[in-house]
């Protein structure tokens, strides 16, 4: 199948309220479409195996899956021309009220951290934008011609509305018993990729993510290997990244258990997890829904899994688009800088919406 037929098929599903997902794995020049065969599919159990999974941040809320055995899957080459990623051409219009609300949230987080109960908490916000007229084809062309090093997707399910994103963060990849995950945290806007300096705030913030991931996997693995930490470029932003690889003790732990041990990492929640989560639910004042949840495919036949953290994402419901972004707060955070960081993160995604504005 060719790209135009793949997106036409997606449009047919979208117009008939049938779940589908289009996605491209980082660095690959192909795109996969999974189209559910009918609207009403009853999912046999809670298992995450053999489906495309779309999970919310809060695991108490419902997750959605497109079961592979009840879907048609197609692959095609992605031969859209890669667009210039910088300089950015559209700037999000921020309001004084939104800024004030985020500054207050960040300052409350810093106060909470200073009481000594929490080391780090990730706080976020959303921003709503009106579209001129939503067209799935334009969205796909724009999304899949930018950010090729990210996991890019368009997901639709009648119960979730349409979501799309270009996330830099792997939650977990597995092949048989071998796995890879990553600790990604710390953000700066890059002007010149050859010179990136990281301060202690970012280094500490990222090290807590490494420690928490290693901790949560110790009893589920028979080998663990931690890479050197390096800069990871995601559009106009750089993050600190450490890869963690190893061998899963899958005779005792299924995918669901491993995922539940990893999620939510301190990259999207904080540390210690429970206290950070409580702070988020009490103070953020909105429902993250699928932002900072996870998504991806688990393929039983290939005995492989590719799951990503749902960052740099957009929810589209008719002509309303909602952008989401957050950042990790530590005792050394500055509220103005954190506001700017969420703005810069949203800037990477607003470029995708450009043809729809
Ligand atoms: C929570 C987000 O980013 C996480 C991933 C990378 C860097 C982050 C940071 O610098 O705070 C966040 O932990 C987001 O992009 O909305």
PDB file of N, CA and C in Angstrom, residues 204-264:
ATOM      1  N   UNK A 204      20.764  16.516  38.211  1.00  0.00           N
ATOM      2  CA  UNK A 204      20.133  15.834  39.348  1.00  0.00           C
ATOM      3  C   UNK A 204      18.770  15.298  38.964  1.00  0.00           C
ATOM      4  N   UNK A 205      18.002  16.173  38.293  1.00  0.00           N
ATOM      5  CA  UNK A 205      16.635  15.829  37.906  1.00  0.00           C
ATOM      6  C   UNK A 205      16.642  14.558  37.046  1.00  0.00           C
ATOM      7  N   UNK A 206      17.633  14.457  36.177  1.00  0.00           N
ATOM      8  CA  UNK A 206      17.687  13.299  35.273  1.00  0.00           C
ATOM      9  C   UNK A 206      18.213  12.059  36.006  1.00  0.00           C
ATOM     10  N   UNK A 207      19.160  12.276  36.929  1.00  0.00           N
ATOM     11  CA  UNK A 207      19.715  11.128  37.673  1.00  0.00           C
ATOM     12  C   UNK A 207      18.627  10.441  38.502  1.00  0.00           C
ATOM     13  N   UNK A 208      17.675  11.233  39.050  1.00  0.00           N
ATOM     14  CA  UNK A 208      16.583  10.619  39.822  1.00  0.00           C
ATOM     15  C   UNK A 208      15.743   9.706  38.934  1.00  0.00           C
ATOM     16  N   UNK A 209      15.634  10.080  37.675  1.00  0.00           N
ATOM     17  CA  UNK A 209      14.862   9.232  36.754  1.00  0.00           C
ATOM     18  C   UNK A 209      15.614   7.916  36.533  1.00  0.00           C
ATOM     19  N   UNK A 210      16.934   8.009  36.321  1.00  0.00           N
ATOM     20  CA  UNK A 210      17.748   6.790  36.143  1.00  0.00           C
ATOM     21  C   UNK A 210      17.577   5.897  37.380  1.00  0.00           C
ATOM     22  N   UNK A 211      17.779   6.484  38.564  1.00  0.00           N
ATOM     23  CA  UNK A 211      17.724   5.694  39.801  1.00  0.00           C
ATOM     24  C   UNK A 211      16.374   5.010  39.966  1.00  0.00           C
ATOM     25  N   UNK A 212      15.307   5.756  39.696  1.00  0.00           N
ATOM     26  CA  UNK A 212      13.959   5.195  39.898  1.00  0.00           C
ATOM     27  C   UNK A 212      13.699   4.056  38.922  1.00  0.00           C
ATOM     28  N   UNK A 213      14.143   4.207  37.681  1.00  0.00           N
ATOM     29  CA  UNK A 213      13.915   3.146  36.690  1.00  0.00           C
ATOM     30  C   UNK A 213      14.693   1.895  37.095  1.00  0.00           C
ATOM     31  N   UNK A 214      15.950   2.083  37.463  1.00  0.00           N
ATOM     32  CA  UNK A 214      16.773   0.936  37.867  1.00  0.00           C
ATOM     33  C   UNK A 214      16.135   0.241  39.075  1.00  0.00           C
ATOM     34  N   UNK A 215      15.707   1.031  40.048  1.00  0.00           N
ATOM     35  CA  UNK A 215      15.061   0.488  41.250  1.00  0.00           C
ATOM     36  C   UNK A 215      13.842  -0.359  40.918  1.00  0.00           C
ATOM     37  N   UNK A 216      13.009   0.190  40.016  1.00  0.00           N
ATOM     38  CA  UNK A 216      11.749  -0.498  39.733  1.00  0.00           C
ATOM     39  C   UNK A 216      11.968  -1.771  38.918  1.00  0.00           C
ATOM     40  N   UNK A 217      13.141  -1.895  38.267  1.00  0.00           N
ATOM     41  CA  UNK A 217      13.361  -3.070  37.418  1.00  0.00           C
ATOM     42  C   UNK A 217      14.249  -4.134  38.057  1.00  0.00           C
ATOM     43  N   UNK A 218      14.891  -3.777  39.183  1.00  0.00           N
ATOM     44  CA  UNK A 218      15.876  -4.697  39.773  1.00  0.00           C
ATOM     45  C   UNK A 218      15.350  -6.115  39.969  1.00  0.00           C
ATOM     46  N   UNK A 219      14.138  -6.237  40.540  1.00  0.00           N
ATOM     47  CA  UNK A 219      13.642  -7.583  40.827  1.00  0.00           C
ATOM     48  C   UNK A 219      12.945  -8.220  39.622  1.00  0.00           C
ATOM     49  N   UNK A 220      12.942  -7.530  38.491  1.00  0.00           N
ATOM     50  CA  UNK A 220      12.275  -8.082  37.302  1.00  0.00           C
ATOM     51  C   UNK A 220      13.255  -8.404  36.187  1.00  0.00           C
ATOM     52  N   UNK A 221      14.547  -8.275  36.506  1.00  0.00           N
ATOM     53  CA  UNK A 221      15.560  -8.457  35.458  1.00  0.00           C
ATOM     54  C   UNK A 221      16.674  -9.376  35.948  1.00  0.00           C
ATOM     55  N   UNK A 222      17.349  -9.995  34.970  1.00  0.00           N
ATOM     56  CA  UNK A 222      18.505 -10.813  35.354  1.00  0.00           C
ATOM     57  C   UNK A 222      19.806 -10.124  34.958  1.00  0.00           C
ATOM     58  N   UNK A 223      19.720  -9.040  34.172  1.00  0.00           N
ATOM     59  CA  UNK A 223      20.932  -8.278  33.813  1.00  0.00           C
ATOM     60  C   UNK A 223      20.507  -6.848  33.531  1.00  0.00           C
ATOM     61  N   UNK A 224      21.341  -5.886  33.929  1.00  0.00           N
ATOM     62  CA  UNK A 224      21.024  -4.466  33.688  1.00  0.00           C
ATOM     63  C   UNK A 224      22.281  -3.748  33.245  1.00  0.00           C
ATOM     64  N   UNK A 225      22.175  -2.937  32.196  1.00  0.00           N
ATOM     65  CA  UNK A 225      23.324  -2.199  31.704  1.00  0.00           C
ATOM     66  C   UNK A 225      22.912  -0.731  31.546  1.00  0.00           C
ATOM     67  N   UNK A 226      23.666   0.169  32.176  1.00  0.00           N
ATOM     68  CA  UNK A 226      23.302   1.594  32.141  1.00  0.00           C
ATOM     69  C   UNK A 226      24.319   2.347  31.285  1.00  0.00           C
ATOM     70  N   UNK A 227      23.849   3.045  30.271  1.00  0.00           N
ATOM     71  CA  UNK A 227      24.765   3.735  29.347  1.00  0.00           C
ATOM     72  C   UNK A 227      25.275   5.040  29.957  1.00  0.00           C
ATOM     73  N   UNK A 228      26.229   5.654  29.282  1.00  0.00           N
ATOM     74  CA  UNK A 228      26.639   7.014  29.660  1.00  0.00           C
ATOM     75  C   UNK A 228      25.483   7.954  29.349  1.00  0.00           C
ATOM     76  N   UNK A 229      25.413   9.071  30.053  1.00  0.00           N
ATOM     77  CA  UNK A 229      24.344  10.038  29.789  1.00  0.00           C
ATOM     78  C   UNK A 229      24.786  10.992  28.684  1.00  0.00           C
ATOM     79  N   UNK A 230      23.877  11.235  27.726  1.00  0.00           N
ATOM     80  CA  UNK A 230      24.235  12.144  26.635  1.00  0.00           C
ATOM     81  C   UNK A 230      23.067  13.084  26.324  1.00  0.00           C
ATOM     82  N   UNK A 231      23.309  14.036  25.448  1.00  0.00           N
ATOM     83  CA  UNK A 231      22.230  14.947  25.041  1.00  0.00           C
ATOM     84  C   UNK A 231      21.402  14.282  23.959  1.00  0.00           C
ATOM     85  N   UNK A 232      20.107  14.476  24.041  1.00  0.00           N
ATOM     86  CA  UNK A 232      19.195  13.920  23.038  1.00  0.00           C
ATOM     87  C   UNK A 232      18.451  15.096  22.403  1.00  0.00           C
ATOM     88  N   UNK A 233      18.541  15.209  21.107  1.00  0.00           N
ATOM     89  CA  UNK A 233      17.898  16.341  20.420  1.00  0.00           C
ATOM     90  C   UNK A 233      16.474  15.963  20.008  1.00  0.00           C
ATOM     91  N   UNK A 234      15.526  16.812  20.373  1.00  0.00           N
ATOM     92  CA  UNK A 234      14.123  16.575  19.992  1.00  0.00           C
ATOM     93  C   UNK A 234      13.596  17.892  19.420  1.00  0.00           C
ATOM     94  N   UNK A 235      13.650  18.031  18.103  1.00  0.00           N
ATOM     95  CA  UNK A 235      13.244  19.298  17.470  1.00  0.00           C
ATOM     96  C   UNK A 235      14.185  20.399  17.895  1.00  0.00           C
ATOM     97  N   UNK A 236      13.621  21.459  18.470  1.00  0.00           N
ATOM     98  CA  UNK A 236      14.436  22.586  18.914  1.00  0.00           C
ATOM     99  C   UNK A 236      14.883  22.467  20.369  1.00  0.00           C
ATOM    100  N   UNK A 237      14.680  21.297  20.944  1.00  0.00           N
ATOM    101  CA  UNK A 237      15.003  21.117  22.364  1.00  0.00           C
ATOM    102  C   UNK A 237      16.048  20.027  22.539  1.00  0.00           C
ATOM    103  N   UNK A 238      16.784  20.130  23.631  1.00  0.00           N
ATOM    104  CA  UNK A 238      17.709  19.045  23.995  1.00  0.00           C
ATOM    105  C   UNK A 238      17.313  18.536  25.384  1.00  0.00           C
ATOM    106  N   UNK A 239      17.461  17.222  25.572  1.00  0.00           N
ATOM    107  CA  UNK A 239      17.210  16.612  26.872  1.00  0.00           C
ATOM    108  C   UNK A 239      18.434  15.789  27.261  1.00  0.00           C
ATOM    109  N   UNK A 240      18.520  15.423  28.533  1.00  0.00           N
ATOM    110  CA  UNK A 240      19.541  14.470  28.963  1.00  0.00           C
ATOM    111  C   UNK A 240      18.952  13.069  28.901  1.00  0.00           C
ATOM    112  N   UNK A 241      19.743  12.130  28.379  1.00  0.00           N
ATOM    113  CA  UNK A 241      19.196  10.783  28.172  1.00  0.00           C
ATOM    114  C   UNK A 241      20.200   9.709  28.579  1.00  0.00           C
ATOM    115  N   UNK A 242      19.721   8.719  29.312  1.00  0.00           N
ATOM    116  CA  UNK A 242      20.516   7.533  29.635  1.00  0.00           C
ATOM    117  C   UNK A 242      19.730   6.319  29.173  1.00  0.00           C
ATOM    118  N   UNK A 243      20.384   5.405  28.455  1.00  0.00           N
ATOM    119  CA  UNK A 243      19.698   4.182  28.030  1.00  0.00           C
ATOM    120  C   UNK A 243      19.930   3.093  29.072  1.00  0.00           C
ATOM    121  N   UNK A 244      18.902   2.344  29.359  1.00  0.00           N
ATOM    122  CA  UNK A 244      19.008   1.240  30.316  1.00  0.00           C
ATOM    123  C   UNK A 244      18.552  -0.022  29.583  1.00  0.00           C
ATOM    124  N   UNK A 245      19.475  -0.976  29.489  1.00  0.00           N
ATOM    125  CA  UNK A 245      19.165  -2.207  28.752  1.00  0.00           C
ATOM    126  C   UNK A 245      19.328  -3.398  29.679  1.00  0.00           C
ATOM    127  N   UNK A 246      18.744  -4.517  29.297  1.00  0.00           N
ATOM    128  CA  UNK A 246      18.925  -5.695  30.130  1.00  0.00           C
ATOM    129  C   UNK A 246      18.101  -6.863  29.653  1.00  0.00           C
ATOM    130  N   UNK A 247      17.947  -7.817  30.551  1.00  0.00           N
ATOM    131  CA  UNK A 247      17.189  -9.023  30.245  1.00  0.00           C
ATOM    132  C   UNK A 247      16.085  -9.158  31.289  1.00  0.00           C
ATOM    133  N   UNK A 248      14.856  -9.299  30.792  1.00  0.00           N
ATOM    134  CA  UNK A 248      13.703  -9.398  31.700  1.00  0.00           C
ATOM    135  C   UNK A 248      13.505 -10.833  32.157  1.00  0.00           C
ATOM    136  N   UNK A 249      13.110 -10.919  33.391  1.00  0.00           N
ATOM    137  CA  UNK A 249      12.793 -12.220  33.944  1.00  0.00           C
ATOM    138  C   UNK A 249      11.316 -12.505  33.621  1.00  0.00           C
ATOM    139  N   UNK A 250      11.012 -12.684  32.318  1.00  0.00           N
ATOM    140  CA  UNK A 250       9.605 -12.740  31.917  1.00  0.00           C
ATOM    141  C   UNK A 250       8.895 -14.026  32.322  1.00  0.00           C
ATOM    142  N   UNK A 251       9.669 -14.999  32.812  1.00  0.00           N
ATOM    143  CA  UNK A 251       8.965 -16.187  33.260  1.00  0.00           C
ATOM    144  C   UNK A 251       8.088 -15.832  34.464  1.00  0.00           C
ATOM    145  N   UNK A 252       8.476 -14.788  35.176  1.00  0.00           N
ATOM    146  CA  UNK A 252       7.677 -14.403  36.349  1.00  0.00           C
ATOM    147  C   UNK A 252       6.856 -13.139  36.124  1.00  0.00           C
ATOM    148  N   UNK A 253       7.263 -12.299  35.182  1.00  0.00           N
ATOM    149  CA  UNK A 253       6.582 -11.018  35.021  1.00  0.00           C
ATOM    150  C   UNK A 253       6.100 -10.820  33.594  1.00  0.00           C
ATOM    151  N   UNK A 254       4.818 -10.626  33.411  1.00  0.00           N
ATOM    152  CA  UNK A 254       4.261 -10.333  32.092  1.00  0.00           C
ATOM    153  C   UNK A 254       4.467  -8.860  31.779  1.00  0.00           C
ATOM    154  N   UNK A 255       4.151  -8.480  30.552  1.00  0.00           N
ATOM    155  CA  UNK A 255       4.339  -7.097  30.111  1.00  0.00           C
ATOM    156  C   UNK A 255       3.615  -6.096  31.021  1.00  0.00           C
ATOM    157  N   UNK A 256       2.382  -6.447  31.407  1.00  0.00           N
ATOM    158  CA  UNK A 256       1.575  -5.522  32.205  1.00  0.00           C
ATOM    159  C   UNK A 256       2.291  -5.164  33.517  1.00  0.00           C
ATOM    160  N   UNK A 257       2.854  -6.176  34.161  1.00  0.00           N
ATOM    161  CA  UNK A 257       3.554  -5.946  35.441  1.00  0.00           C
ATOM    162  C   UNK A 257       4.777  -5.060  35.243  1.00  0.00           C
ATOM    163  N   UNK A 258       5.511  -5.295  34.168  1.00  0.00           N
ATOM    164  CA  UNK A 258       6.723  -4.509  33.916  1.00  0.00           C
ATOM    165  C   UNK A 258       6.342  -3.050  33.642  1.00  0.00           C
ATOM    166  N   UNK A 259       5.300  -2.883  32.833  1.00  0.00           N
ATOM    167  CA  UNK A 259       4.855  -1.526  32.489  1.00  0.00           C
ATOM    168  C   UNK A 259       4.361  -0.801  33.740  1.00  0.00           C
ATOM    169  N   UNK A 260       3.614  -1.514  34.562  1.00  0.00           N
ATOM    170  CA  UNK A 260       3.107  -0.878  35.782  1.00  0.00           C
ATOM    171  C   UNK A 260       4.238  -0.536  36.756  1.00  0.00           C
ATOM    172  N   UNK A 261       5.328  -1.299  36.681  1.00  0.00           N
ATOM    173  CA  UNK A 261       6.479  -0.980  37.539  1.00  0.00           C
ATOM    174  C   UNK A 261       7.176   0.284  37.032  1.00  0.00           C
ATOM    175  N   UNK A 262       7.187   0.484  35.732  1.00  0.00           N
ATOM    176  CA  UNK A 262       7.890   1.649  35.167  1.00  0.00           C
ATOM    177  C   UNK A 262       7.049   2.926  35.206  1.00  0.00           C
ATOM    178  N   UNK A 263       5.774   2.787  34.942  1.00  0.00           N
ATOM    179  CA  UNK A 263       4.907   3.964  34.805  1.00  0.00           C
ATOM    180  C   UNK A 263       4.226   4.305  36.113  1.00  0.00           C
ATOM    181  N   UNK A 264       4.159   5.590  36.514  1.00  0.00           N
ATOM    182  CA  UNK A 264       4.736   6.749  35.851  1.00  0.00           C
ATOM    183  C   UNK A 264       6.175   6.980  36.314  1.00  0.00           C
TER     184      UNK A 264
END
